[in-house]
Amino acid sequence: MSVLPFVFSSPLMLAALVALPAIWWLLRLTPPKPVTEVFPPLRILASVLKREETPSKSPWWLTALRMLMAALIILAIADPVVNPRVGTLSSSGPLALVIDNGWATANDWERRVRTADALITEAESADVPVSIVFSADRENDGVPGTATAARTRLAAAAPRPLRPNRTETVAALRTGLDGTRPGTLAFISDGIASGDDTVMRDLASLSPQNLRLIEGDGGDAIALTGAVNEADAMRITATRLESAAPRTVALTAFDTRGRAISNGSIIFPAGEATASGTLTAPFELRNDFARIGIDGLATAGSTYLLDDGFRRRRVALLSGEARDQSQPLLSPLYYINRALAPYADLVQPTETDLAVALPQLLEQKPSMVIMADIGRLPEDTTPAMTRWIQNGGTLVRFAGPRLAAAPADDPLVPVRLRQGERALGGTLSWSEPQPLAPYPATSPFAGMPRPEGITVNRQVLAEPTADLSQRTWASLADGTPLVTTRTLGAGRIVLFHVSAEATWSNLPISGDFVEMLRRVVQLSRSGGVTSEGGAAAQALPPYRLMNADGTLVTETGGARPLEIAAGVTPVADVEHPPGLYGSEEGFVALNLLPQDATLRPIESTDLPMPYTSEALIGSEAWSMKPALFTAALVLLLVDTLIVLFMAGTFARTNRLRTATAMLAIGFVALGVNALAPQLAQAQAIPPTQAAPTQGPFDDTRPGDEEILGHLDNTHLAYVVTGESEVDRISERGLAGLTEFLTYRTTLEPGAPVGLDISKDELSFYSLIYWPISANAEMPSPAAISRIDAYMRAGGTVLFDTRDQLSSLSAASGTSPNTERLQAILADLDIPPLEPVPTDNVLTKSFYLLTSFPGRYTGSPLWIEAQPQSTSEQSERPARSGDGVSPIMITGNDLAGAWATDDNGAPLLPTVPPDEMQREYAFRSGVNIMMYMLTGNYKADQVHIPALLERLGQ
């Protein structure tokens, strides 16, 4: 269709341009207004000798300006329109309108309505009947009718969150025309093909006299087609229609309340119709994503709904083996961990006892539990596991020697198993390893490529039953099941008939293994499952549906319930619009486009008849009248300023500026006079009476000076028990040790500090000496909690019962101090204890020692027990606190051996009396302090030669 560059809506008004020469002549004869001068005598005298001149006509450039302004007004009244639409409807038949009202028309729907209304108006003027159909409506009536009826249907139409069904639309139009050949057939399209779209060929088959294709801004259409919750981000895939130029679109993730909680972007390279981007956020935050939207685009295609299937599941792992650290490649959980780490939050028990580990895991509300080579569970845990499955949990089990030897009536396996296993070379064996068969269509593994290169050497066999094939998700080439399943309440049990490591099959080291586990995880229920309460509802009625703008609404209209079948992906259509199906307790998201969808333009080549292509009203056709009137107004303002200047109006500007300055000076003078009394009063106030200034914020608190005084140096600390004699010996004992440290080492501690553990800050001291006394008041739970926090933070408490403690057991004959210590330790989270080993760092941190005596020598020094190395674990695990034990216990009364008076004389004798014992008591204190300050430094291999040399070995 040929389109003129522009036309005039009122072309007769152009006749006024003939009057422009007359206007020119009149303007040239009209002189400007004479300049009026004030009567200054000197100005008159200065102009006496000048010859008075009066202009006879206006300047030529002013006249040209006014002529241009008149021409613009005339052209504006004529109303020029750029790229107008001209009447081209054929009157040989009815006007047929086929209008796309799918998801891609939401952004420019008003322009489509105006375009269709213009065609209907033109048909009304030509007295031509109109047939109108919409491609996304459930039903259409294509019978030609009056223009008024067509306009009414157009006003009632609206964009829908669906893909157009043009095949049924053209069929409805064909039925309505009933063999009548349309005069003009206008297809107002979104430009996007829908499936195997042959709409242009179908429209041409109606043999219209004139075929017109009217397209909008479909080239800017972008749709989201998929979302995958990966290990560190959510990956979003999108497709676009126009792929020639590169483009970047911004993404925003919203929660259920519509709040934006994450942002990302998708970059389309030039020539690419699909691309992907990421939304980076912690998986806890990604689990709150409810929908993903494209900034600046509000359509059903640019919005992607998320449900429980897109949230990361919590998966609990249990293993019957204990070779995880020594031989990780032989561990049953190694390959499971590597396969699921990008897709799930994995948790493992801290206990090896299944009776303890399994309840701990179920308390964390996992969505799925994986058990690798575990036979029958402990009897008291089976009911809890059964309830957890019935409430919606997914149990995945892998075979192994233990499961093969388990009883055949295990209730937590999906099928009845034969005793023993099928192995290569055994009685029930193959002559060669068996490959996998194609996955069944009813399996969640359907759609995966045919497994190649995967073989099985050993497996556990299922007893043949009538429904075995229905319970099989994967099988071997000979038909024996490889993966079986069974529903139990709202949950399911899945069994892999091979082991989780590569000894029975190479499946765990294949890519199919990762995809299998990922799909099983996606089938599990999100949000976690507990063994308490009932199962969630499974109904899937329409819950929230999406409109054409991508907004969820409660109006469900005529939408039907969504049926979910294994291996079948639901597709959005007229009966099942995109939205959420289910209930508030749980729902499934149905999005507009499938994951593999790609936007492509409508095929319009090789048609049996020619057609014309044009754009919607509002993008190409526009009137120049507003721009012309605006230009004429600007010229009028310029003309006015020129006339005022030539009339001398701006010559009085200097006088006006002088008057304004005088008024400003007057106002300033009045203001100074008004403020003078206040200024004088302020100067009369003596400095000593001036208001105090507010200094910086002072956040000091009582006791801060004392704390700062303890931070200047290392201080030994002891617990104040409230007994004067015990506290005196503790203070003098630490003072004696401080003096010994200063004399024998480079450490020069400050004065000892007594601590009230209920309120004093404990973190300033690396070691706290606590003399246990049964007569002292029992510490409060809050004080014990503070001590526990201090030990967790890396501090060490040295408990001294001063009674030759030889055992921590509650046996008869224990002293009152020991009983008090046991009461204190009952409220503390302490590790296992052991006497100081001969190779411990404490024995060589400064002096080489074999024992740690005080006033007494009968009690060992107890510290945190270290795991012993075994053949399976050659290295001890790393420990916090640089290897320093958080607790030490002795009964040798160390402070009693260290205590000295002001002259350095001992206050208490040793038992038995021996000054070398006191010397070794001091050396024990030195080793303890060096151990606290250096940790396991002296345990390094670099010190072994020097230590051996000192030992004379």
CSV table of N, CA and C in Angstrom, one decimal, residues 548-648:
chain,number,residue,atom,x,y,z
A,548,ALA,N,-3.2,-10.1,31.8
A,548,ALA,CA,-2.3,-9.8,30.7
A,548,ALA,C,-1.2,-8.9,31.1
A,549,ASP,N,-1.3,-8.1,32.2
A,549,ASP,CA,-0.2,-7.3,32.6
A,549,ASP,C,0.8,-8.0,33.5
A,550,GLY,N,0.6,-9.3,33.8
A,550,GLY,CA,1.5,-10.1,34.6
A,550,GLY,C,1.2,-10.0,36.1
A,551,THR,N,0.0,-9.5,36.4
A,551,THR,CA,-0.4,-9.4,37.8
A,551,THR,C,-1.3,-10.5,38.3
A,552,LEU,N,-1.0,-11.0,39.5
A,552,LEU,CA,-1.9,-12.1,40.0
A,552,LEU,C,-3.2,-11.5,40.6
A,553,VAL,N,-4.3,-12.1,40.2
A,553,VAL,CA,-5.6,-11.7,40.6
A,553,VAL,C,-6.3,-12.9,41.2
A,554,THR,N,-7.3,-12.6,42.0
A,554,THR,CA,-8.1,-13.7,42.7
A,554,THR,C,-9.2,-14.2,41.8
A,555,GLU,N,-9.6,-13.4,40.8
A,555,GLU,CA,-10.7,-13.8,39.9
A,555,GLU,C,-10.2,-15.0,39.0
A,556,THR,N,-10.9,-16.1,39.1
A,556,THR,CA,-10.5,-17.3,38.3
A,556,THR,C,-11.3,-17.5,37.1
A,557,GLY,N,-12.5,-16.9,37.0
A,557,GLY,CA,-13.3,-17.0,35.8
A,557,GLY,C,-13.7,-18.5,35.5
A,558,GLY,N,-13.6,-18.8,34.3
A,558,GLY,CA,-13.9,-20.2,33.9
A,558,GLY,C,-12.8,-21.2,33.8
A,559,ALA,N,-11.7,-20.9,34.5
A,559,ALA,CA,-10.5,-21.7,34.5
A,559,ALA,C,-10.9,-23.1,35.2
A,560,ARG,N,-10.4,-24.1,34.6
A,560,ARG,CA,-10.6,-25.5,35.2
A,560,ARG,C,-9.4,-25.9,36.0
A,561,PRO,N,-9.7,-26.9,36.9
A,561,PRO,CA,-8.5,-27.4,37.8
A,561,PRO,C,-7.4,-28.0,36.9
A,562,LEU,N,-6.2,-27.8,37.4
A,562,LEU,CA,-5.0,-28.3,36.7
A,562,LEU,C,-4.7,-29.7,37.1
A,563,GLU,N,-4.6,-30.6,36.2
A,563,GLU,CA,-4.3,-32.0,36.5
A,563,GLU,C,-2.8,-32.3,36.2
A,564,ILE,N,-2.2,-32.8,37.2
A,564,ILE,CA,-0.7,-33.1,37.2
A,564,ILE,C,-0.5,-34.6,37.0
A,565,ALA,N,0.1,-35.0,36.0
A,565,ALA,CA,0.4,-36.4,35.7
A,565,ALA,C,1.9,-36.6,35.6
A,566,ALA,N,2.4,-37.7,36.0
A,566,ALA,CA,3.8,-38.0,36.0
A,566,ALA,C,4.3,-38.0,34.5
A,567,GLY,N,5.4,-37.3,34.3
A,567,GLY,CA,6.0,-37.2,33.0
A,567,GLY,C,5.3,-36.3,32.0
A,568,VAL,N,4.2,-35.6,32.5
A,568,VAL,CA,3.5,-34.7,31.6
A,568,VAL,C,3.6,-33.3,32.1
A,569,THR,N,4.1,-32.4,31.3
A,569,THR,CA,4.3,-31.0,31.6
A,569,THR,C,3.0,-30.2,31.3
A,570,PRO,N,2.3,-29.6,32.2
A,570,PRO,CA,1.1,-28.8,31.9
A,570,PRO,C,1.5,-27.6,31.0
A,571,VAL,N,0.5,-27.3,30.1
A,571,VAL,CA,0.6,-26.2,29.2
A,571,VAL,C,-0.5,-25.2,29.4
A,572,ALA,N,-0.2,-23.9,29.4
A,572,ALA,CA,-1.2,-22.9,29.5
A,572,ALA,C,-2.1,-22.8,28.3
A,573,ASP,N,-3.4,-22.8,28.5
A,573,ASP,CA,-4.3,-22.6,27.4
A,573,ASP,C,-5.5,-21.9,27.9
A,574,VAL,N,-6.6,-21.9,27.1
A,574,VAL,CA,-7.8,-21.1,27.4
A,574,VAL,C,-8.4,-21.6,28.7
A,575,GLU,N,-8.4,-23.0,28.9
A,575,GLU,CA,-9.0,-23.6,30.0
A,575,GLU,C,-8.1,-23.5,31.2
A,576,HIS,N,-6.8,-23.4,31.0
A,576,HIS,CA,-5.9,-23.4,32.1
A,576,HIS,C,-4.9,-22.2,31.9
A,577,PRO,N,-5.4,-20.9,32.2
A,577,PRO,CA,-4.6,-19.8,32.1
A,577,PRO,C,-3.4,-19.8,33.0
A,578,PRO,N,-2.3,-19.1,32.7
A,578,PRO,CA,-1.2,-19.1,33.6
A,578,PRO,C,-1.5,-18.5,34.9
A,579,GLY,N,-0.9,-19.0,36.0
A,579,GLY,CA,-1.2,-18.6,37.3
A,579,GLY,C,-0.8,-19.7,38.3
A,580,LEU,N,-1.3,-19.6,39.5
A,580,LEU,CA,-1.0,-20.5,40.6
A,580,LEU,C,-2.2,-21.4,40.8
A,581,TYR,N,-2.0,-22.7,40.8
A,581,TYR,CA,-3.1,-23.7,41.0
A,581,TYR,C,-2.8,-24.5,42.3
A,582,GLY,N,-3.8,-24.6,43.2
A,582,GLY,CA,-3.6,-25.2,44.4
A,582,GLY,C,-4.4,-24.5,45.5
A,583,SER,N,-3.7,-24.2,46.6
A,583,SER,CA,-4.3,-23.5,47.7
A,583,SER,C,-3.2,-22.7,48.4
A,584,GLU,N,-3.6,-22.0,49.5
A,584,GLU,CA,-2.6,-21.3,50.2
A,584,GLU,C,-1.5,-22.2,50.9
A,585,GLU,N,-1.9,-23.4,51.2
A,585,GLU,CA,-1.0,-24.3,51.8
A,585,GLU,C,0.1,-24.8,50.8
A,586,GLY,N,-0.2,-24.9,49.6
A,586,GLY,CA,0.7,-25.3,48.5
A,586,GLY,C,0.1,-25.2,47.2
A,587,PHE,N,0.9,-24.8,46.2
A,587,PHE,CA,0.4,-24.5,44.9
A,587,PHE,C,1.5,-24.9,43.8
A,588,VAL,N,1.0,-24.9,42.6
A,588,VAL,CA,1.9,-25.2,41.4
A,588,VAL,C,1.8,-24.0,40.5
A,589,ALA,N,2.9,-23.5,40.0
A,589,ALA,CA,2.9,-22.4,39.1
A,589,ALA,C,2.8,-22.9,37.7
A,590,LEU,N,1.9,-22.3,36.9
A,590,LEU,CA,1.8,-22.6,35.5
A,590,LEU,C,2.1,-21.3,34.7
A,591,ASN,N,3.2,-21.3,34.0
A,591,ASN,CA,3.7,-20.1,33.3
A,591,ASN,C,3.2,-20.2,31.8
A,592,LEU,N,3.3,-19.0,31.2
A,592,LEU,CA,2.8,-18.9,29.8
A,592,LEU,C,3.5,-19.8,28.8
A,593,LEU,N,4.8,-19.7,28.8
A,593,LEU,CA,5.6,-20.4,27.8
A,593,LEU,C,6.4,-21.5,28.4
A,594,PRO,N,6.6,-22.6,27.6
A,594,PRO,CA,7.4,-23.7,28.1
A,594,PRO,C,8.9,-23.3,28.1
A,595,GLN,N,9.7,-24.2,28.7
A,595,GLN,CA,11.1,-23.8,28.8
A,595,GLN,C,11.9,-23.8,27.5
A,596,ASP,N,11.5,-24.5,26.5
A,596,ASP,CA,12.2,-24.5,25.3
A,596,ASP,C,11.5,-23.6,24.2
A,597,ALA,N,10.7,-22.7,24.6
A,597,ALA,CA,10.0,-21.8,23.7
A,597,ALA,C,10.9,-20.8,23.2
A,598,THR,N,10.7,-20.4,21.9
A,598,THR,CA,11.5,-19.4,21.2
A,598,THR,C,10.6,-18.5,20.4
A,599,LEU,N,10.7,-17.2,20.6
A,599,LEU,CA,9.8,-16.3,19.9
A,599,LEU,C,10.4,-16.1,18.4
A,600,ARG,N,9.5,-16.2,17.4
A,600,ARG,CA,9.9,-16.0,16.1
A,600,ARG,C,8.8,-15.3,15.3
A,601,PRO,N,9.1,-14.6,14.2
A,601,PRO,CA,8.1,-13.8,13.5
A,601,PRO,C,7.2,-14.7,12.7
A,602,ILE,N,6.0,-14.1,12.4
A,602,ILE,CA,5.0,-14.8,11.6
A,602,ILE,C,5.5,-15.0,10.2
A,603,GLU,N,5.4,-16.2,9.7
A,603,GLU,CA,5.8,-16.5,8.3
A,603,GLU,C,4.8,-15.9,7.3
A,604,SER,N,5.3,-15.1,6.4
A,604,SER,CA,4.5,-14.4,5.5
A,604,SER,C,5.0,-14.5,4.1
A,605,THR,N,5.8,-15.4,3.8
A,605,THR,CA,6.4,-15.5,2.4
A,605,THR,C,5.7,-16.6,1.6
A,606,ASP,N,5.8,-16.5,0.3
A,606,ASP,CA,5.2,-17.5,-0.6
A,606,ASP,C,3.7,-17.6,-0.4
A,607,LEU,N,3.0,-16.5,-0.3
A,607,LEU,CA,1.6,-16.5,-0.2
A,607,LEU,C,0.9,-16.5,-1.6
A,608,PRO,N,-0.3,-17.1,-1.7
A,608,PRO,CA,-0.9,-17.1,-3.0
A,608,PRO,C,-1.4,-15.8,-3.5
A,609,MET,N,-1.3,-14.7,-2.7
A,609,MET,CA,-1.8,-13.4,-3.1
A,609,MET,C,-1.0,-12.3,-2.4
A,610,PRO,N,-0.9,-11.1,-3.0
A,610,PRO,CA,-0.1,-10.1,-2.4
A,610,PRO,C,-0.8,-9.5,-1.2
A,611,TYR,N,-0.1,-8.8,-0.4
A,611,TYR,CA,-0.7,-8.2,0.8
A,611,TYR,C,0.1,-6.9,1.1
A,612,THR,N,-0.5,-6.0,1.8
A,612,THR,CA,0.2,-4.7,2.2
A,612,THR,C,0.5,-4.8,3.7
A,613,SER,N,1.6,-4.1,4.1
A,613,SER,CA,2.0,-4.1,5.5
A,613,SER,C,2.0,-2.7,6.0
A,614,GLU,N,1.5,-2.4,7.2
A,614,GLU,CA,1.5,-1.1,7.7
A,614,GLU,C,1.6,-1.2,9.3
A,615,ALA,N,1.7,0.0,9.9
A,615,ALA,CA,1.9,0.0,11.3
A,615,ALA,C,0.6,0.5,12.0
A,616,LEU,N,0.5,0.4,13.3
A,616,LEU,CA,-0.6,0.8,14.0
A,616,LEU,C,-0.8,2.3,14.0
A,617,ILE,N,-2.0,2.8,14.2
A,617,ILE,CA,-2.2,4.3,14.4
A,617,ILE,C,-1.5,4.7,15.7
A,618,GLY,N,-0.8,5.8,15.7
A,618,GLY,CA,-0.2,6.3,16.9
A,618,GLY,C,1.3,6.2,16.8
A,619,SER,N,1.9,5.4,15.9
A,619,SER,CA,3.3,5.3,15.9
A,619,SER,C,3.9,6.1,14.7
A,620,GLU,N,3.2,5.9,13.5
A,620,GLU,CA,3.7,6.5,12.3
A,620,GLU,C,2.9,7.8,11.9
A,621,ALA,N,1.6,7.7,12.0
A,621,ALA,CA,0.7,8.8,11.6
A,621,ALA,C,0.7,9.8,12.7
A,622,TRP,N,1.0,11.1,12.4
A,622,TRP,CA,0.9,12.1,13.5
A,622,TRP,C,0.7,13.5,12.8
A,623,SER,N,0.0,14.4,13.5
A,623,SER,CA,-0.3,15.7,13.0
A,623,SER,C,0.8,16.7,13.3
A,624,MET,N,1.0,17.6,12.4
A,624,MET,CA,2.0,18.7,12.6
A,624,MET,C,1.4,19.9,13.1
A,625,LYS,N,0.1,20.0,13.3
A,625,LYS,CA,-0.6,21.2,13.8
A,625,LYS,C,0.0,21.7,15.1
A,626,PRO,N,0.2,20.9,16.2
A,626,PRO,CA,0.7,21.4,17.4
A,626,PRO,C,2.1,22.0,17.2
A,627,ALA,N,2.9,21.4,16.5
A,627,ALA,CA,4.3,21.9,16.3
A,627,ALA,C,4.3,23.2,15.5
A,628,LEU,N,3.4,23.4,14.5
A,628,LEU,CA,3.3,24.6,13.8
A,628,LEU,C,2.8,25.8,14.6
A,629,PHE,N,1.8,25.5,15.4
A,629,PHE,CA,1.3,26.6,16.3
A,629,PHE,C,2.3,27.0,17.3
A,630,THR,N,3.1,26.0,17.8
A,630,THR,CA,4.1,26.3,18.8
A,630,THR,C,5.2,27.2,18.2
A,631,ALA,N,5.6,26.9,17.0
A,631,ALA,CA,6.6,27.7,16.3
A,631,ALA,C,6.1,29.1,16.0
A,632,ALA,N,4.8,29.2,15.6
A,632,ALA,CA,4.3,30.6,15.4
A,632,ALA,C,4.2,31.4,16.7
A,633,LEU,N,3.9,30.7,17.9
A,633,LEU,CA,3.9,31.4,19.1
A,633,LEU,C,5.3,31.9,19.5
A,634,VAL,N,6.3,31.1,19.3
A,634,VAL,CA,7.7,31.5,19.6
A,634,VAL,C,8.1,32.7,18.8
A,635,LEU,N,7.7,32.7,17.5
A,635,LEU,CA,8.0,33.9,16.6
A,635,LEU,C,7.3,35.1,17.1
A,636,LEU,N,6.0,34.9,17.6
A,636,LEU,CA,5.3,36.1,18.1
A,636,LEU,C,6.0,36.7,19.3
A,637,LEU,N,6.5,35.8,20.2
A,637,LEU,CA,7.2,36.3,21.4
A,637,LEU,C,8.5,37.1,21.0
A,638,VAL,N,9.2,36.5,20.0
A,638,VAL,CA,10.4,37.2,19.5
A,638,VAL,C,10.1,38.5,18.9
A,639,ASP,N,9.0,38.6,18.1
A,639,ASP,CA,8.6,39.9,17.5
A,639,ASP,C,8.2,40.9,18.5
A,640,THR,N,7.6,40.5,19.6
A,640,THR,CA,7.2,41.4,20.7
A,640,THR,C,8.4,42.0,21.4
A,641,LEU,N,9.4,41.1,21.6
A,641,LEU,CA,10.7,41.6,22.3
A,641,LEU,C,11.4,42.6,21.3
A,642,ILE,N,11.4,42.4,20.0
A,642,ILE,CA,12.0,43.3,19.1
A,642,ILE,C,11.3,44.6,19.1
A,643,VAL,N,10.0,44.6,19.1
A,643,VAL,CA,9.3,45.9,19.0
A,643,VAL,C,9.5,46.7,20.3
A,644,LEU,N,9.5,46.0,21.5
A,644,LEU,CA,9.8,46.7,22.8
A,644,LEU,C,11.2,47.3,22.8
A,645,PHE,N,12.1,46.6,22.2
A,645,PHE,CA,13.5,47.1,22.2
A,645,PHE,C,13.6,48.3,21.3
A,646,MET,N,12.9,48.3,20.1
A,646,MET,CA,12.9,49.4,19.2
A,646,MET,C,12.2,50.6,19.7
A,647,ALA,N,11.2,50.4,20.6
A,647,ALA,CA,10.4,51.5,21.2
A,647,ALA,C,11.2,52.1,22.4
A,648,GLY,N,12.3,51.6,22.8
A,648,GLY,CA,13.1,52.2,23.9
A,648,GLY,C,12.7,51.7,25.2
